[in-house]
GROMACS .gro file of C-alpha atoms in nm:
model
  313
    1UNK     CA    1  18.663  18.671  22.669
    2UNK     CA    2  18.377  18.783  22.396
    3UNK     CA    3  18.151  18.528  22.324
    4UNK     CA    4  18.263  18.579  21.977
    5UNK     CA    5  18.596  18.469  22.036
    6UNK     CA    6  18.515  18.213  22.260
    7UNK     CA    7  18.284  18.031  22.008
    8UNK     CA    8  18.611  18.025  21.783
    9UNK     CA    9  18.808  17.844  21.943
   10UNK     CA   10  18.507  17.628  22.084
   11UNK     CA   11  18.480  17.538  21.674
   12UNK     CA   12  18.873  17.508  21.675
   13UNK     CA   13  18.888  17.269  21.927
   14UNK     CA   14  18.578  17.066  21.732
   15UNK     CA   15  18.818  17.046  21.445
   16UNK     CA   16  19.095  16.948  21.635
   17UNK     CA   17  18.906  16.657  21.816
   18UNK     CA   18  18.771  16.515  21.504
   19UNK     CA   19  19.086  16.538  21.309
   20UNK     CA   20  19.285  16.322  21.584
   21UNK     CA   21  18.952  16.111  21.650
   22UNK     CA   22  18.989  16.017  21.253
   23UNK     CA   23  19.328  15.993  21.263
   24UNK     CA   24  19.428  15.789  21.514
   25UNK     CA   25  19.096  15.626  21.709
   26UNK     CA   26  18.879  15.525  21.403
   27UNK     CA   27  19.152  15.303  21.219
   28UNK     CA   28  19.207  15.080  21.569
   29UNK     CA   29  18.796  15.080  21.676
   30UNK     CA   30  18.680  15.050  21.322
   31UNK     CA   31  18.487  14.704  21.308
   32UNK     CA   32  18.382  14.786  21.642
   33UNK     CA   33  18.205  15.098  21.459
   34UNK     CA   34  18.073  14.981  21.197
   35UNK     CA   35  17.909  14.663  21.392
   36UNK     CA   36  17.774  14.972  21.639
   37UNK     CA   37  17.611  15.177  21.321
   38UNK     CA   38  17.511  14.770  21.159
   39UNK     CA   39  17.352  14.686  21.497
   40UNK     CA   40  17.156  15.060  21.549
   41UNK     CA   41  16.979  15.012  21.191
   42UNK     CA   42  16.891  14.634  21.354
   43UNK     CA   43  16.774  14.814  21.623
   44UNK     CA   44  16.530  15.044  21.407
   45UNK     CA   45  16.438  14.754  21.179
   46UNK     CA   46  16.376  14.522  21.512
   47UNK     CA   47  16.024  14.768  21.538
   48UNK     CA   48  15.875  14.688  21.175
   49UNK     CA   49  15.916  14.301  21.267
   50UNK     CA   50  15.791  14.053  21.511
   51UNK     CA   51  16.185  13.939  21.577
   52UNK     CA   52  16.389  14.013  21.851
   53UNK     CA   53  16.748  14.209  21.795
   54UNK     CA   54  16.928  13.894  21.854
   55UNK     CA   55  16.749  13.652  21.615
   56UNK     CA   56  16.782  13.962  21.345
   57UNK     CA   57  17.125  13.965  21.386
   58UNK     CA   58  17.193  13.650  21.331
   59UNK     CA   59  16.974  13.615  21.075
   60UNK     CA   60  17.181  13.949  20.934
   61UNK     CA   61  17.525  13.773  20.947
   62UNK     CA   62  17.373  13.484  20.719
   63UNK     CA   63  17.282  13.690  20.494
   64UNK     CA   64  17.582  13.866  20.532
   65UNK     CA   65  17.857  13.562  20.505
   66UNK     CA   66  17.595  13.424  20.244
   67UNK     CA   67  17.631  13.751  20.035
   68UNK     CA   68  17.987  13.738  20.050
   69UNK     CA   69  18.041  13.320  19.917
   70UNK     CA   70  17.819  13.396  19.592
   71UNK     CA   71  17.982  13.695  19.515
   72UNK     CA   72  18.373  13.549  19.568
   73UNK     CA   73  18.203  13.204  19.371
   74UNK     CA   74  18.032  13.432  19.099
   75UNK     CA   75  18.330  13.644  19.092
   76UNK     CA   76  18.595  13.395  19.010
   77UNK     CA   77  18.381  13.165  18.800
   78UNK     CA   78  18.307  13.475  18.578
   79UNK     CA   79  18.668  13.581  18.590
   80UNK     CA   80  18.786  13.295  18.432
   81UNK     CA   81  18.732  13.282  18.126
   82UNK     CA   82  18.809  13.650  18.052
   83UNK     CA   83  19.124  13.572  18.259
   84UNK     CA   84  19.229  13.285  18.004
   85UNK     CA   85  19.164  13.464  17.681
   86UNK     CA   86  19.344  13.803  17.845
   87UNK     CA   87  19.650  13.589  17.956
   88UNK     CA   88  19.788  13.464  17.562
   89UNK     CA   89  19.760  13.865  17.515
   90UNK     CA   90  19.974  13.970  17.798
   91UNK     CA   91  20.217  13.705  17.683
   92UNK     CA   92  20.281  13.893  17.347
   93UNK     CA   93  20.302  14.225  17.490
   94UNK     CA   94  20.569  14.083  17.762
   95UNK     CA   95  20.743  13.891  17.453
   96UNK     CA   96  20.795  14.205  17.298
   97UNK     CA   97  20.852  14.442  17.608
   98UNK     CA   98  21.010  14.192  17.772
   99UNK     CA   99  21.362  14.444  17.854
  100UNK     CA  100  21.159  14.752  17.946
  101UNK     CA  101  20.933  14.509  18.191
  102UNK     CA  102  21.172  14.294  18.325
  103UNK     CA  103  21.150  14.484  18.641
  104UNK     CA  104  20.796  14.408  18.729
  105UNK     CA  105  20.886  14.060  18.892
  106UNK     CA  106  21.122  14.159  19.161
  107UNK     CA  107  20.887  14.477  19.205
  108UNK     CA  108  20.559  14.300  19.211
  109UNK     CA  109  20.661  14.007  19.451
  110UNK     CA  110  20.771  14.329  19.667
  111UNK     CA  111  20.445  14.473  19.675
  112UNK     CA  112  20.268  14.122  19.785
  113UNK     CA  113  20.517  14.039  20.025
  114UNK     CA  114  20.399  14.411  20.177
  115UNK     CA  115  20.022  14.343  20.088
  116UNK     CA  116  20.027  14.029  20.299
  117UNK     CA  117  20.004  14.142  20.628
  118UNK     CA  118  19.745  14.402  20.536
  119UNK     CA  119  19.543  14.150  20.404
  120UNK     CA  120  19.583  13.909  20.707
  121UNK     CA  121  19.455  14.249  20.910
  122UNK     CA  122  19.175  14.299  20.665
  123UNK     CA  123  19.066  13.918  20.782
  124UNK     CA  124  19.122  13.962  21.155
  125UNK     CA  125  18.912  14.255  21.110
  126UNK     CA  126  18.572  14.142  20.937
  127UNK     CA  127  18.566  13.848  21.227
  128UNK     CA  128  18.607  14.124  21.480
  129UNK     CA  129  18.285  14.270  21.324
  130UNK     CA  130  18.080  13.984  21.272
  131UNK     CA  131  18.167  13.921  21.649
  132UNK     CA  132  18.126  14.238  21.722
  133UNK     CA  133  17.741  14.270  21.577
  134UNK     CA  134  17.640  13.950  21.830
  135UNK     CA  135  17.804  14.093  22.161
  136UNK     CA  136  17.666  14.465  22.029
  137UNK     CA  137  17.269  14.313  21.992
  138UNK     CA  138  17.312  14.126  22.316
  139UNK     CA  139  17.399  14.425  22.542
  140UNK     CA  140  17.271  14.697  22.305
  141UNK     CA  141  17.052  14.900  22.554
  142UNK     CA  142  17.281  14.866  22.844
  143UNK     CA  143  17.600  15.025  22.613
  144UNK     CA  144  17.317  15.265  22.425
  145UNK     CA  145  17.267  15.374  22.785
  146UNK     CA  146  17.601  15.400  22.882
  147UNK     CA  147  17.717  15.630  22.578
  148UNK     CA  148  17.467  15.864  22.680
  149UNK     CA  149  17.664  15.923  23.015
  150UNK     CA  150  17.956  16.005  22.781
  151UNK     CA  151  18.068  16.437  22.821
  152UNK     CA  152  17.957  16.571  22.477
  153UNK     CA  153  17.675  16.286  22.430
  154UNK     CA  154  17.344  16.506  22.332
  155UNK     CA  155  17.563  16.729  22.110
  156UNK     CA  156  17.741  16.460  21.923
  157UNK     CA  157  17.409  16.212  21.913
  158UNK     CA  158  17.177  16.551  21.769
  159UNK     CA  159  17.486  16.600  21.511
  160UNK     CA  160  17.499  16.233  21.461
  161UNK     CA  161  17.089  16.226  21.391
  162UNK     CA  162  17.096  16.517  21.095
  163UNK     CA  163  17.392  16.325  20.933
  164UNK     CA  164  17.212  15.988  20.943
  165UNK     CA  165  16.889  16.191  20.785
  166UNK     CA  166  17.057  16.338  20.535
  167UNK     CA  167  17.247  16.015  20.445
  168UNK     CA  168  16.931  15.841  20.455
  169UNK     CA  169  16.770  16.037  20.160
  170UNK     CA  170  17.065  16.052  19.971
  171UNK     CA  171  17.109  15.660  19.988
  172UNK     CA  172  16.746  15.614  19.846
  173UNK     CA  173  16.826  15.842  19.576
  174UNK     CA  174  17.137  15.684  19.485
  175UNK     CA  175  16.950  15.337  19.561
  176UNK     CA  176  16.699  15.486  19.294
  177UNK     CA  177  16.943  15.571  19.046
  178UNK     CA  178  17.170  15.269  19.075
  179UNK     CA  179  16.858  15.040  18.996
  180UNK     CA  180  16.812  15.260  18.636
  181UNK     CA  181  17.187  15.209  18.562
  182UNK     CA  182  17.190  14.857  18.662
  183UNK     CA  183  16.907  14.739  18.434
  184UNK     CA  184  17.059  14.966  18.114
  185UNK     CA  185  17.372  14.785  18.194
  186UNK     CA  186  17.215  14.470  18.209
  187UNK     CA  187  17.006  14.515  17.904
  188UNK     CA  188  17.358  14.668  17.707
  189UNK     CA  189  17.552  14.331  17.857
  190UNK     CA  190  17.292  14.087  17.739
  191UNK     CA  191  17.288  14.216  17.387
  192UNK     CA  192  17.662  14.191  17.355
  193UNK     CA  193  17.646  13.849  17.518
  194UNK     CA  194  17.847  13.888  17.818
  195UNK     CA  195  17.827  13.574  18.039
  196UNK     CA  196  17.692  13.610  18.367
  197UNK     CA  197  17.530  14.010  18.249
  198UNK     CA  198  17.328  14.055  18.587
  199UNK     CA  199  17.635  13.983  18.821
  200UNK     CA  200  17.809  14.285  18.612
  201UNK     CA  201  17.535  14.495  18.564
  202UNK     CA  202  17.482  14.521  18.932
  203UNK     CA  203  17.830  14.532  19.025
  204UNK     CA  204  17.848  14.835  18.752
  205UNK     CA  205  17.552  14.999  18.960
  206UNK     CA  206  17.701  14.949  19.251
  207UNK     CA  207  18.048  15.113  19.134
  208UNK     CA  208  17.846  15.364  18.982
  209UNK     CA  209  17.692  15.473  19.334
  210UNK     CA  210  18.033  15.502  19.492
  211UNK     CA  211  18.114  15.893  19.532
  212UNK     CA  212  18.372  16.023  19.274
  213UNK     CA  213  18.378  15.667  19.103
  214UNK     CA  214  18.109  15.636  18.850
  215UNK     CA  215  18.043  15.421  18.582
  216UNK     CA  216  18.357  15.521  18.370
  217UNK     CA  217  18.583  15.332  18.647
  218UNK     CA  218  18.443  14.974  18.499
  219UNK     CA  219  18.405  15.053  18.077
  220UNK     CA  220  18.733  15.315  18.043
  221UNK     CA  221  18.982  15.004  18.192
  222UNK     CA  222  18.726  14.742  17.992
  223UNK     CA  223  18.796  14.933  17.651
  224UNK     CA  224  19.149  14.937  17.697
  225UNK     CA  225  19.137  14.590  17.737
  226UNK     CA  226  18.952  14.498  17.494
  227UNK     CA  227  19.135  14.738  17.242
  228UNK     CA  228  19.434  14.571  17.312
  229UNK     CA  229  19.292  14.255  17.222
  230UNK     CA  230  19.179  14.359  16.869
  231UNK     CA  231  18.832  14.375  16.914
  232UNK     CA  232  18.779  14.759  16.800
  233UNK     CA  233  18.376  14.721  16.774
  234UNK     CA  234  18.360  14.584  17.129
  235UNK     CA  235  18.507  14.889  17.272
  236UNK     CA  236  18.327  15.077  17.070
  237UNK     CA  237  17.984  14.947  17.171
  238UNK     CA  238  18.096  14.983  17.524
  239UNK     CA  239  18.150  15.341  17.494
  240UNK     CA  240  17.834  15.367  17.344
  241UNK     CA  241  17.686  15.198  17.728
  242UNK     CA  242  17.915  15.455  17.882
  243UNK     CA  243  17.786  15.748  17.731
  244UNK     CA  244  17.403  15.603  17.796
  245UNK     CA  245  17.454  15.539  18.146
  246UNK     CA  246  17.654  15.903  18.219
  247UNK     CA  247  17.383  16.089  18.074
  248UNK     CA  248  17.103  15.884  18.279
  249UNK     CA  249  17.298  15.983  18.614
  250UNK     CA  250  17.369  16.352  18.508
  251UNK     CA  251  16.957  16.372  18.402
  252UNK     CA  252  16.830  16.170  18.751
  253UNK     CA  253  17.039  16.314  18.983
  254UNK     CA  254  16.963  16.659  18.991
  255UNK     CA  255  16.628  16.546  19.037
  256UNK     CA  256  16.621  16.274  19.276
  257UNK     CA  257  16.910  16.327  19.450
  258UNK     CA  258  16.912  16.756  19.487
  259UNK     CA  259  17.204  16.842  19.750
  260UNK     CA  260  17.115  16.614  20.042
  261UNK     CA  261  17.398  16.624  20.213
  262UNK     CA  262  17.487  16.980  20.149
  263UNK     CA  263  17.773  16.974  20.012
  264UNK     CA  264  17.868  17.079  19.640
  265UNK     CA  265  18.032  16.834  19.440
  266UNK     CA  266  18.342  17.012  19.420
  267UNK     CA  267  18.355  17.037  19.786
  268UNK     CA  268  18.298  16.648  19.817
  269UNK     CA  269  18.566  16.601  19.598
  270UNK     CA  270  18.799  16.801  19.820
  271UNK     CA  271  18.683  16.636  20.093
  272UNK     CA  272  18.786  16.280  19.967
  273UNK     CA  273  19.097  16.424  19.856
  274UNK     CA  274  19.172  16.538  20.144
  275UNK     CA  275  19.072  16.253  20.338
  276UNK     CA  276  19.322  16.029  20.153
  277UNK     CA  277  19.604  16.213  20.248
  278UNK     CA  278  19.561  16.248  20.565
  279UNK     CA  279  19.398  15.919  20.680
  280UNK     CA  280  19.489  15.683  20.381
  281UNK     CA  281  19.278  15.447  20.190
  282UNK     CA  282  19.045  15.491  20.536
  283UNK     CA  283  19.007  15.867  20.427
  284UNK     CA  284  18.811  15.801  20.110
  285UNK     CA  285  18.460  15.805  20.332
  286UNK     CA  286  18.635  15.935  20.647
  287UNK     CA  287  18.701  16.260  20.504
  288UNK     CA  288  18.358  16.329  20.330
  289UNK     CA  289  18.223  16.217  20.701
  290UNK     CA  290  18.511  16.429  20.889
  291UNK     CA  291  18.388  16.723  20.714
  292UNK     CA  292  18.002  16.657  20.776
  293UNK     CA  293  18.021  16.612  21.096
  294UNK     CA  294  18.245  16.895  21.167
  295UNK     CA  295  17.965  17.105  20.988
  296UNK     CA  296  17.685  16.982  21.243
  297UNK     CA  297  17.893  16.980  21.544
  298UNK     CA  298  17.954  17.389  21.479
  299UNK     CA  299  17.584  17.406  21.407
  300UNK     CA  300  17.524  17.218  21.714
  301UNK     CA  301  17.748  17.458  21.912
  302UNK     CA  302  17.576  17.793  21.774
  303UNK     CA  303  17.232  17.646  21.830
  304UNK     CA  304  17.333  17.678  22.227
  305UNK     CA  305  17.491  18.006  22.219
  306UNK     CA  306  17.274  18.281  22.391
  307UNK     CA  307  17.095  18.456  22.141
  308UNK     CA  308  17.144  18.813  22.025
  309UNK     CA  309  17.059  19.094  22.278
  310UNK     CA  310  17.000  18.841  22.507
  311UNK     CA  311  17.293  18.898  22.751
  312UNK     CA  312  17.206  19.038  23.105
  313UNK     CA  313  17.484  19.197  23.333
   0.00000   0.00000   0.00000
């Protein structure tokens, strides 16, 4: 067989074993993965400080569980009072759509009754990683150790190290940029008097930094909202923030952020398409990841080929 043809379907099979690896492995060992990835960046932190991987993880899932109560307690007591002055307004519109919308009951007590056990799952789930981190930091080097003896360990750990560099940068870029949007959000928010302005001008960031997302996710539903309400100006003034904070990412991010992870926008776009068709909700980072780490493994397996002119008979 030429080495040629060989080193396709060596790069075939690659695709093949990542594809069913996404598919079908990642959704059942998926808090157990993250809590492996959460406890390796312990495990490089654990060398700037005096702590021991242990008493940094617990101090992590504090934080962690600590993190999550203020933002469920900021979230619904800043909810509320939106909620109550948005609820008399979906009253009139259901008063006078009332026959075009009077399936929306039967159809949205469906949808919960189906949403329940996912949620339930969701729950099981976050306990299996926060258990996961402890039992992960206690044995770490013996299972670190133990991967290594794994077939396909060097290649998959040298693809694994590029990704995690290249991730790396672009995270502080986004980081970077996400701080700029934040405060013009929060400055924007405090003159209109929005209650509770750095809560949503970091959540904006945040949504902001997601891939394919951006800011226009938060003030495009917002406007409608408001529209519907009457208040024309508000919207208005909000699209004004939208347009700021759009031109701010499209002027920093060619310069901070360059094409880390080497891949062009439209291709990262495919990517997450693609990704949540074929592996669901799952797909929207799985698929951007999928497609990575394809990309590395192939450059991993050309990097051992035998050179050119370098076969001997």
């Amino acid at each position: 067989m030429k080495r040629q043809t060989k080193l396709y379907f060596q790069k075939t099979g690659i695709l093949l074993a990542v594809y069913l690896v996404l598919r079908f492995l990642l959704p059942i060992v998926l808090p157990f993965f993250l809590a492996w990835i959460t406890v390796g960046c312990l495990a490089f932190l654990q060398h700037k400080t005096p702590l021991g991987l242990m008493p940094l993880s617990i101090l992590y899932l504090m934080f962690f569980l600590f993190l999550v109560g203020i933002s469920v307690f900021c979230g619904c007591t800043l909810l509320y009072e939106p909620c109550c002055r948005l609820i008399p307004v979906c009253q009139s519109y259901w008063e006078q759509f009332s026959e075009y919308l009077s399936w929306l009951p039967g159809s949205l007590s469906g949808r919960l009754a189906d949403l329940m056990p996912s949620v339930l799952s969701c729950l099981f789930g976050v306990f299996l990683y926060l258990l996961s981190v402890l039992l992960f930091a206690r044995d770490w080097e013996h299972f670190h150790n133990m991967l290594y003896q794994l077939p396909f360990a060097v290649p998959v750990a040298n693809a694994g190290g590029r990704i995690i560099a290249c991730a790396r940068r672009w995270l502080r870029a986004q980081f970077r940029i996400m701080i700029v949007i934040s405060l013009e959000c929060a400055a924007g928010y405090y003159l209109l008097g929005i209650p509770g302005f750095p809560f949503w001008a970091i959540l904006t960031g945040i949504v902001d930094a997601l891939p394919v997302f951006g800011t226009g996710t938060v003030f495009f539903p917002w406007m409608l909202i408001v529209s519907l309400q009457g208040d024309y100006s508000f919207a208005l003034w909000l699209g004004l923030l939208y347009i700021i904070t759009w031109l701010t990412r499209e002027f920093l991010e060619p310069k901070l952020l360059g094409n880390e992870l080497g891949l062009l926008p439209v291709c990262f776009l495919m990517s997450v398409i693609a990704g949540l068709q074929l592996f669901g909700p799952l797909g929207f980072f799985s698929g951007p990841f999928g497609v990575l780490f394809i990309r590395e493994l192939w450059a991993e397996l050309e990097s051992v080929q035998p050179q050119k002119g370098s076969f001997h008979i």
